[in-house]
Amino acid sequence: MSTEEVAKKVVELTNKQAWYEAVDALYADDVVSVEAYSMGGGSPETRGKEGVRGKVDWWVNAMEVHSFTAHGPFVAHDRFVVQYDADVSDKKTKERRKLSEVGVYTVKDGKIVREEFLPRVD
Amino acid sequence: MSTEEVAKKVVELTNKQAWYEAVDALYADDVVSVEAYSMGGGSPETRGKEGVRGKVDWWVNAMEVHSFTAHGPFVAHDRFVVQYDADVSDKKTKERRKLSEVGVYTVKDGKIVREEFLPRVD
């Protein structure tokens, strides 16, 4: 797949909240996934498709998703960006909040080899 | 300046259309600027602050800007993203069009060392 095809697939699968399908179909085995902040004091970097699948496990278990919308994609060369707006509740604390962030993705040989998440700053 | 401070300054100066002030204040001398497409068959990459100032010269001479809005910024680590929506006319052809793109910026030692522009794909 071209960068644009991968990008459009990310938007399509995110809007369906098909997180596992996205990881399985679009991610390279040695993908690097970088959050803005580390969770639990570890590294903000997760390495490998299994690690990313673990992040999806965490997300699905922790969050009730009221809405999740992907805007874009924005595409050039081997890079694409998707902007996300979400409305979620923490299943444990019941705290509800809105998330706004972008994902910056790098594609190699038709697979995502790097993703970085950048929260909106106001 | 921190990545976040540089990012907020880009948003502020873009919304004022203060293009030269942005280049002078925020860009490293050896900045690399990457467009989605090359203009006139050359490389999509421009190297150096003087080169970026040349792109601003081109933009200011070629385009009548009806509106130019920066959304964000989105910030993490040494990277930030700004989303742009613009309504412009080509001064020569009078063709009016809307532009939607993101800029992905990398900051080092308080200066922008790399910028990449990714147009929206629909």
PDB file of C-alpha atoms in Angstrom:
ATOM      1  CA  MET A   1       0.000   0.000   0.000  1.00  0.00           C
ATOM      2  CA  SER A   2       1.081   3.566  -0.632  1.00  0.00           C
ATOM      3  CA  THR A   3       1.422   6.056   2.227  1.00  0.00           C
ATOM      4  CA  GLU A   4      -1.909   7.556   1.192  1.00  0.00           C
ATOM      5  CA  GLU A   5      -3.654   4.182   1.204  1.00  0.00           C
ATOM      6  CA  VAL A   6      -2.290   3.337   4.668  1.00  0.00           C
ATOM      7  CA  ALA A   7      -3.330   6.806   5.886  1.00  0.00           C
ATOM      8  CA  LYS A   8      -6.889   6.471   4.603  1.00  0.00           C
ATOM      9  CA  LYS A   9      -7.157   3.017   6.161  1.00  0.00           C
ATOM     10  CA  VAL A  10      -6.098   4.425   9.553  1.00  0.00           C
ATOM     11  CA  VAL A  11      -8.838   7.056   9.313  1.00  0.00           C
ATOM     12  CA  GLU A  12     -11.429   4.470   8.236  1.00  0.00           C
ATOM     13  CA  LEU A  13     -10.551   1.917  10.932  1.00  0.00           C
ATOM     14  CA  THR A  14     -10.265   4.535  13.685  1.00  0.00           C
ATOM     15  CA  ASN A  15     -13.702   5.887  12.858  1.00  0.00           C
ATOM     16  CA  LYS A  16     -14.986   2.304  13.246  1.00  0.00           C
ATOM     17  CA  GLN A  17     -12.936   1.943  16.463  1.00  0.00           C
ATOM     18  CA  ALA A  18     -11.431  -1.167  14.864  1.00  0.00           C
ATOM     19  CA  TRP A  19      -8.188  -0.842  16.860  1.00  0.00           C
ATOM     20  CA  TYR A  20      -6.981  -4.439  16.588  1.00  0.00           C
ATOM     21  CA  GLU A  21      -7.721  -4.644  12.877  1.00  0.00           C
ATOM     22  CA  ALA A  22      -5.631  -1.498  12.373  1.00  0.00           C
ATOM     23  CA  VAL A  23      -2.646  -2.912  14.247  1.00  0.00           C
ATOM     24  CA  ASP A  24      -2.826  -6.290  12.518  1.00  0.00           C
ATOM     25  CA  ALA A  25      -3.228  -4.921   8.995  1.00  0.00           C
ATOM     26  CA  LEU A  26      -1.116  -1.773   9.007  1.00  0.00           C
ATOM     27  CA  TYR A  27       1.745  -2.032  11.497  1.00  0.00           C
ATOM     28  CA  ALA A  28       5.263  -3.335  10.906  1.00  0.00           C
ATOM     29  CA  ASP A  29       6.527  -5.971  13.331  1.00  0.00           C
ATOM     30  CA  ASP A  30       9.238  -3.603  14.573  1.00  0.00           C
ATOM     31  CA  VAL A  31       7.016  -0.485  14.833  1.00  0.00           C
ATOM     32  CA  VAL A  32       7.992   2.165  17.385  1.00  0.00           C
ATOM     33  CA  SER A  33       5.078   3.933  19.117  1.00  0.00           C
ATOM     34  CA  VAL A  34       5.806   7.129  21.058  1.00  0.00           C
ATOM     35  CA  GLU A  35       3.426   8.796  23.520  1.00  0.00           C
ATOM     36  CA  ALA A  36       3.809  12.333  24.805  1.00  0.00           C
ATOM     37  CA  TYR A  37       4.068  11.043  28.359  1.00  0.00           C
ATOM     38  CA  SER A  38       5.164   7.727  29.799  1.00  0.00           C
ATOM     39  CA  MET A  39       2.528   5.702  31.565  1.00  0.00           C
ATOM     40  CA  GLY A  40       3.534   4.517  35.027  1.00  0.00           C
ATOM     41  CA  GLY A  41       7.003   6.034  34.963  1.00  0.00           C
ATOM     42  CA  GLY A  42       8.320   3.880  32.121  1.00  0.00           C
ATOM     43  CA  SER A  43       9.519   4.980  28.711  1.00  0.00           C
ATOM     44  CA  PRO A  44       7.131   6.863  26.419  1.00  0.00           C
ATOM     45  CA  GLU A  45       8.325   4.490  23.664  1.00  0.00           C
ATOM     46  CA  THR A  46       6.759   1.121  22.958  1.00  0.00           C
ATOM     47  CA  ARG A  47       8.587  -1.182  20.563  1.00  0.00           C
ATOM     48  CA  GLY A  48       7.050  -3.901  18.436  1.00  0.00           C
ATOM     49  CA  LYS A  49       3.615  -4.840  17.159  1.00  0.00           C
ATOM     50  CA  GLU A  50       2.918  -6.910  20.296  1.00  0.00           C
ATOM     51  CA  GLY A  51       3.656  -3.859  22.418  1.00  0.00           C
ATOM     52  CA  VAL A  52       1.228  -1.762  20.396  1.00  0.00           C
ATOM     53  CA  ARG A  53      -1.377  -4.494  20.720  1.00  0.00           C
ATOM     54  CA  GLY A  54      -0.791  -4.275  24.493  1.00  0.00           C
ATOM     55  CA  LYS A  55      -1.539  -0.543  24.362  1.00  0.00           C
ATOM     56  CA  VAL A  56      -4.797  -1.323  22.584  1.00  0.00           C
ATOM     57  CA  ASP A  57      -5.630  -3.883  25.317  1.00  0.00           C
ATOM     58  CA  TRP A  58      -5.034  -1.186  27.934  1.00  0.00           C
ATOM     59  CA  TRP A  59      -7.153   1.348  26.035  1.00  0.00           C
ATOM     60  CA  VAL A  60     -10.087  -1.007  25.473  1.00  0.00           C
ATOM     61  CA  ASN A  61     -10.073  -2.133  29.117  1.00  0.00           C
ATOM     62  CA  ALA A  62      -9.629   1.334  30.640  1.00  0.00           C
ATOM     63  CA  MET A  63     -11.803   3.576  28.508  1.00  0.00           C
ATOM     64  CA  GLU A  64     -15.440   3.906  27.630  1.00  0.00           C
ATOM     65  CA  VAL A  65     -15.479   5.682  24.277  1.00  0.00           C
ATOM     66  CA  HIS A  66     -18.433   8.026  23.722  1.00  0.00           C
ATOM     67  CA  SER A  67     -17.056   9.245  20.409  1.00  0.00           C
ATOM     68  CA  PHE A  68     -13.813   9.020  18.497  1.00  0.00           C
ATOM     69  CA  THR A  69     -13.338  10.938  15.254  1.00  0.00           C
ATOM     70  CA  ALA A  70     -10.364  10.965  12.896  1.00  0.00           C
ATOM     71  CA  HIS A  71      -9.803  14.031  10.689  1.00  0.00           C
ATOM     72  CA  GLY A  72      -7.643  13.946   7.590  1.00  0.00           C
ATOM     73  CA  PRO A  73      -5.434  12.322   6.576  1.00  0.00           C
ATOM     74  CA  PHE A  74      -2.661  14.762   5.650  1.00  0.00           C
ATOM     75  CA  VAL A  75      -0.080  13.023   3.464  1.00  0.00           C
ATOM     76  CA  ALA A  76       3.344  13.659   1.929  1.00  0.00           C
ATOM     77  CA  HIS A  77       6.168  11.305   0.998  1.00  0.00           C
ATOM     78  CA  ASP A  78       6.537   8.578   3.669  1.00  0.00           C
ATOM     79  CA  ARG A  79       4.690  10.553   6.338  1.00  0.00           C
ATOM     80  CA  PHE A  80       1.066  11.143   7.256  1.00  0.00           C
ATOM     81  CA  VAL A  81      -0.833  12.883  10.028  1.00  0.00           C
ATOM     82  CA  VAL A  82      -4.302  12.201  11.427  1.00  0.00           C
ATOM     83  CA  GLN A  83      -6.039  14.496  13.903  1.00  0.00           C
ATOM     84  CA  TYR A  84      -8.177  12.834  16.569  1.00  0.00           C
ATOM     85  CA  ASP A  85     -10.985  14.197  18.728  1.00  0.00           C
ATOM     86  CA  ALA A  86     -12.344  11.876  21.357  1.00  0.00           C
ATOM     87  CA  ASP A  87     -14.825  11.970  24.195  1.00  0.00           C
ATOM     88  CA  VAL A  88     -14.047   9.229  26.712  1.00  0.00           C
ATOM     89  CA  SER A  89     -14.672   8.173  30.283  1.00  0.00           C
ATOM     90  CA  ASP A  90     -12.241   6.321  32.524  1.00  0.00           C
ATOM     91  CA  LYS A  91     -14.126   3.127  33.379  1.00  0.00           C
ATOM     92  CA  LYS A  92     -12.775   3.092  36.959  1.00  0.00           C
ATOM     93  CA  THR A  93     -12.954   6.721  38.022  1.00  0.00           C
ATOM     94  CA  LYS A  94     -15.905   7.609  35.728  1.00  0.00           C
ATOM     95  CA  GLU A  95     -14.008  10.828  34.921  1.00  0.00           C
ATOM     96  CA  ARG A  96     -15.119  12.013  31.496  1.00  0.00           C
ATOM     97  CA  ARG A  97     -12.848  14.112  29.311  1.00  0.00           C
ATOM     98  CA  LYS A  98     -12.227  15.251  25.775  1.00  0.00           C
ATOM     99  CA  LEU A  99      -8.998  14.370  24.035  1.00  0.00           C
ATOM    100  CA  SER A 100      -7.569  16.204  21.066  1.00  0.00           C
ATOM    101  CA  GLU A 101      -4.310  15.029  19.533  1.00  0.00           C
ATOM    102  CA  VAL A 102      -2.531  14.227  16.317  1.00  0.00           C
ATOM    103  CA  GLY A 103      -0.755  11.064  15.283  1.00  0.00           C
ATOM    104  CA  VAL A 104       2.341  11.496  13.102  1.00  0.00           C
ATOM    105  CA  TYR A 105       3.019   8.270  11.199  1.00  0.00           C
ATOM    106  CA  THR A 106       5.981   7.070   9.146  1.00  0.00           C
ATOM    107  CA  VAL A 107       5.429   4.369   6.516  1.00  0.00           C
ATOM    108  CA  LYS A 108       8.003   1.986   5.063  1.00  0.00           C
ATOM    109  CA  ASP A 109       7.227  -0.802   2.581  1.00  0.00           C
ATOM    110  CA  GLY A 110       3.489  -0.256   3.041  1.00  0.00           C
ATOM    111  CA  LYS A 111       3.533  -0.602   6.850  1.00  0.00           C
ATOM    112  CA  ILE A 112       3.601   1.859   9.744  1.00  0.00           C
ATOM    113  CA  VAL A 113       7.094   1.765  11.255  1.00  0.00           C
ATOM    114  CA  ARG A 114       6.705   4.725  13.627  1.00  0.00           C
ATOM    115  CA  GLU A 115       3.854   6.613  15.242  1.00  0.00           C
ATOM    116  CA  GLU A 116       4.055   9.613  17.545  1.00  0.00           C
ATOM    117  CA  PHE A 117       1.130  11.084  19.452  1.00  0.00           C
ATOM    118  CA  LEU A 118       1.074  14.814  20.214  1.00  0.00           C
ATOM    119  CA  PRO A 119      -1.673  16.235  22.431  1.00  0.00           C
ATOM    120  CA  ARG A 120      -3.178  19.604  21.718  1.00  0.00           C
ATOM    121  CA  VAL A 121      -1.740  22.417  23.818  1.00  0.00           C
ATOM    122  CA  ASP A 122      -3.845  25.506  24.450  1.00  0.00           C
TER     123      ASP A 122
ATOM    124  CA  MET B   1      12.599  28.327  24.114  1.00  0.00           C
ATOM    125  CA  SER B   2      10.940  24.997  24.774  1.00  0.00           C
ATOM    126  CA  THR B   3       9.232  23.064  21.987  1.00  0.00           C
ATOM    127  CA  GLU B   4       5.881  24.274  23.312  1.00  0.00           C
ATOM    128  CA  GLU B   5       6.992  27.919  23.344  1.00  0.00           C
ATOM    129  CA  VAL B   6       8.278  27.686  19.756  1.00  0.00           C
ATOM    130  CA  ALA B   7       5.033  25.960  18.725  1.00  0.00           C
ATOM    131  CA  LYS B   8       2.826  28.638  20.275  1.00  0.00           C
ATOM    132  CA  LYS B   9       4.920  31.341  18.640  1.00  0.00           C
ATOM    133  CA  VAL B  10       4.427  29.706  15.213  1.00  0.00           C
ATOM    134  CA  VAL B  11       0.646  29.723  15.759  1.00  0.00           C
ATOM    135  CA  GLU B  12       0.683  33.331  16.947  1.00  0.00           C
ATOM    136  CA  LEU B  13       2.883  34.642  14.108  1.00  0.00           C
ATOM    137  CA  THR B  14       1.046  32.650  11.427  1.00  0.00           C
ATOM    138  CA  ASN B  15      -2.286  34.046  12.555  1.00  0.00           C
ATOM    139  CA  LYS B  16      -0.738  37.519  12.170  1.00  0.00           C
ATOM    140  CA  GLN B  17       0.725  36.448   8.785  1.00  0.00           C
ATOM    141  CA  ALA B  18       4.096  37.592  10.163  1.00  0.00           C
ATOM    142  CA  TRP B  19       6.022  35.167   7.941  1.00  0.00           C
ATOM    143  CA  TYR B  20       9.407  36.904   8.006  1.00  0.00           C
ATOM    144  CA  GLU B  21       9.301  37.445  11.750  1.00  0.00           C
ATOM    145  CA  ALA B  22       8.647  33.718  12.199  1.00  0.00           C
ATOM    146  CA  VAL B  23      11.620  32.722  10.041  1.00  0.00           C
ATOM    147  CA  ASP B  24      13.977  35.216  11.682  1.00  0.00           C
ATOM    148  CA  ALA B  25      13.010  34.406  15.266  1.00  0.00           C
ATOM    149  CA  LEU B  26      12.324  30.680  15.192  1.00  0.00           C
ATOM    150  CA  TYR B  27      14.367  28.955  12.473  1.00  0.00           C
ATOM    151  CA  ALA B  28      17.831  27.421  12.750  1.00  0.00           C
ATOM    152  CA  ASP B  29      20.390  28.529  10.156  1.00  0.00           C
ATOM    153  CA  ASP B  30      20.568  24.973   8.784  1.00  0.00           C
ATOM    154  CA  VAL B  31      16.813  24.291   8.782  1.00  0.00           C
ATOM    155  CA  VAL B  32      15.449  21.782   6.242  1.00  0.00           C
ATOM    156  CA  SER B  33      12.004  22.598   4.806  1.00  0.00           C
ATOM    157  CA  VAL B  34      10.145  19.862   2.909  1.00  0.00           C
ATOM    158  CA  GLU B  35       7.107  20.391   0.698  1.00  0.00           C
ATOM    159  CA  ALA B  36       4.802  17.627  -0.501  1.00  0.00           C
ATOM    160  CA  TYR B  37       5.613  18.485  -4.105  1.00  0.00           C
ATOM    161  CA  SER B  38       8.590  20.150  -5.720  1.00  0.00           C
ATOM    162  CA  MET B  39       7.986  23.499  -7.333  1.00  0.00           C
ATOM    163  CA  GLY B  40       9.238  23.777 -10.892  1.00  0.00           C
ATOM    164  CA  GLY B  41      10.676  20.287 -11.054  1.00  0.00           C
ATOM    165  CA  GLY B  42      13.345  20.811  -8.397  1.00  0.00           C
ATOM    166  CA  SER B  43      13.710  19.071  -5.061  1.00  0.00           C
ATOM    167  CA  PRO B  44      10.863  19.304  -2.548  1.00  0.00           C
ATOM    168  CA  GLU B  45      13.572  20.068   0.040  1.00  0.00           C
ATOM    169  CA  THR B  46      14.854  23.564   0.771  1.00  0.00           C
ATOM    170  CA  ARG B  47      17.961  23.882   2.930  1.00  0.00           C
ATOM    171  CA  GLY B  48      18.914  26.829   5.092  1.00  0.00           C
ATOM    172  CA  LYS B  49      17.208  29.843   6.605  1.00  0.00           C
ATOM    173  CA  GLU B  50      17.912  31.910   3.467  1.00  0.00           C
ATOM    174  CA  GLY B  51      16.147  29.279   1.391  1.00  0.00           C
ATOM    175  CA  VAL B  52      13.105  29.393   3.647  1.00  0.00           C
ATOM    176  CA  ARG B  53      13.114  33.198   3.453  1.00  0.00           C
ATOM    177  CA  GLY B  54      13.087  32.740  -0.337  1.00  0.00           C
ATOM    178  CA  LYS B  55       9.975  30.581  -0.040  1.00  0.00           C
ATOM    179  CA  VAL B  56       8.322  33.349   1.961  1.00  0.00           C
ATOM    180  CA  ASP B  57       9.297  35.852  -0.766  1.00  0.00           C
ATOM    181  CA  TRP B  58       7.651  33.585  -3.342  1.00  0.00           C
ATOM    182  CA  TRP B  59       4.512  33.173  -1.206  1.00  0.00           C
ATOM    183  CA  VAL B  60       4.101  36.892  -0.495  1.00  0.00           C
ATOM    184  CA  ASN B  61       4.624  37.800  -4.163  1.00  0.00           C
ATOM    185  CA  ALA B  62       2.404  35.060  -5.609  1.00  0.00           C
ATOM    186  CA  MET B  63      -0.545  34.885  -3.239  1.00  0.00           C
ATOM    187  CA  GLU B  64      -3.302  37.142  -2.080  1.00  0.00           C
ATOM    188  CA  VAL B  65      -4.307  35.792   1.326  1.00  0.00           C
ATOM    189  CA  HIS B  66      -8.002  36.148   2.183  1.00  0.00           C
ATOM    190  CA  SER B  67      -7.614  34.212   5.417  1.00  0.00           C
ATOM    191  CA  PHE B  68      -4.990  32.052   7.062  1.00  0.00           C
ATOM    192  CA  THR B  69      -5.729  30.240  10.310  1.00  0.00           C
ATOM    193  CA  ALA B  70      -3.442  28.080  12.432  1.00  0.00           C
ATOM    194  CA  HIS B  71      -5.001  25.423  14.695  1.00  0.00           C
ATOM    195  CA  GLY B  72      -3.168  23.877  17.612  1.00  0.00           C
ATOM    196  CA  PRO B  73      -0.362  23.482  18.386  1.00  0.00           C
ATOM    197  CA  PHE B  74      -0.007  19.770  19.164  1.00  0.00           C
ATOM    198  CA  VAL B  75       3.221  19.155  21.082  1.00  0.00           C
ATOM    199  CA  ALA B  76       5.337  16.262  22.377  1.00  0.00           C
ATOM    200  CA  HIS B  77       9.066  15.967  23.014  1.00  0.00           C
ATOM    201  CA  ASP B  78      11.025  17.757  20.233  1.00  0.00           C
ATOM    202  CA  ARG B  79       8.119  17.704  17.775  1.00  0.00           C
ATOM    203  CA  PHE B  80       5.051  19.832  17.155  1.00  0.00           C
ATOM    204  CA  VAL B  81       2.253  19.983  14.597  1.00  0.00           C
ATOM    205  CA  VAL B  82       0.151  22.930  13.459  1.00  0.00           C
ATOM    206  CA  GLN B  83      -2.894  22.572  11.204  1.00  0.00           C
ATOM    207  CA  TYR B  84      -3.464  25.329   8.655  1.00  0.00           C
ATOM    208  CA  ASP B  85      -6.589  26.375   6.776  1.00  0.00           C
ATOM    209  CA  ALA B  86      -6.154  29.066   4.192  1.00  0.00           C
ATOM    210  CA  ASP B  87      -8.208  30.815   1.552  1.00  0.00           C
ATOM    211  CA  VAL B  88      -5.945  32.322  -1.099  1.00  0.00           C
ATOM    212  CA  SER B  89      -5.926  33.642  -4.659  1.00  0.00           C
ATOM    213  CA  ASP B  90      -3.080  33.346  -7.119  1.00  0.00           C
ATOM    214  CA  LYS B  91      -2.267  36.979  -7.936  1.00  0.00           C
ATOM    215  CA  LYS B  92      -1.537  36.183 -11.593  1.00  0.00           C
ATOM    216  CA  THR B  93      -4.287  33.740 -12.528  1.00  0.00           C
ATOM    217  CA  LYS B  94      -6.823  35.079  -9.973  1.00  0.00           C
ATOM    218  CA  GLU B  95      -7.653  31.444  -9.230  1.00  0.00           C
ATOM    219  CA  ARG B  96      -9.022  31.242  -5.697  1.00  0.00           C
ATOM    220  CA  ARG B  97      -8.683  28.082  -3.638  1.00  0.00           C
ATOM    221  CA  LYS B  98      -8.776  26.700  -0.120  1.00  0.00           C
ATOM    222  CA  LEU B  99      -5.717  25.041   1.336  1.00  0.00           C
ATOM    223  CA  SER B 100      -5.730  22.633   4.247  1.00  0.00           C
ATOM    224  CA  GLU B 101      -2.474  21.162   5.469  1.00  0.00           C
ATOM    225  CA  VAL B 102      -0.385  20.401   8.512  1.00  0.00           C
ATOM    226  CA  GLY B 103       3.163  21.399   9.305  1.00  0.00           C
ATOM    227  CA  VAL B 104       5.251  18.866  11.252  1.00  0.00           C
ATOM    228  CA  TYR B 105       8.124  20.654  12.988  1.00  0.00           C
ATOM    229  CA  THR B 106      11.237  19.394  14.766  1.00  0.00           C
ATOM    230  CA  VAL B 107      12.932  21.633  17.347  1.00  0.00           C
ATOM    231  CA  LYS B 108      16.541  21.514  18.533  1.00  0.00           C
ATOM    232  CA  ASP B 109      18.123  23.960  20.977  1.00  0.00           C
ATOM    233  CA  GLY B 110      15.039  26.173  20.817  1.00  0.00           C
ATOM    234  CA  LYS B 111      15.020  26.527  17.013  1.00  0.00           C
ATOM    235  CA  ILE B 112      13.126  24.810  14.200  1.00  0.00           C
ATOM    236  CA  VAL B 113      15.565  22.493  12.408  1.00  0.00           C
ATOM    237  CA  ARG B 114      13.046  20.727  10.173  1.00  0.00           C
ATOM    238  CA  GLU B 115       9.563  21.396   8.847  1.00  0.00           C
ATOM    239  CA  GLU B 116       7.430  19.176   6.624  1.00  0.00           C
ATOM    240  CA  PHE B 117       4.167  20.210   5.001  1.00  0.00           C
ATOM    241  CA  LEU B 118       1.472  17.604   4.361  1.00  0.00           C
ATOM    242  CA  PRO B 119      -1.646  18.563   2.415  1.00  0.00           C
ATOM    243  CA  ARG B 120      -5.013  17.168   3.349  1.00  0.00           C
ATOM    244  CA  VAL B 121      -6.113  14.212   1.227  1.00  0.00           C
ATOM    245  CA  ASP B 122      -9.798  13.501   0.846  1.00  0.00           C
TER     246      ASP B 122
END
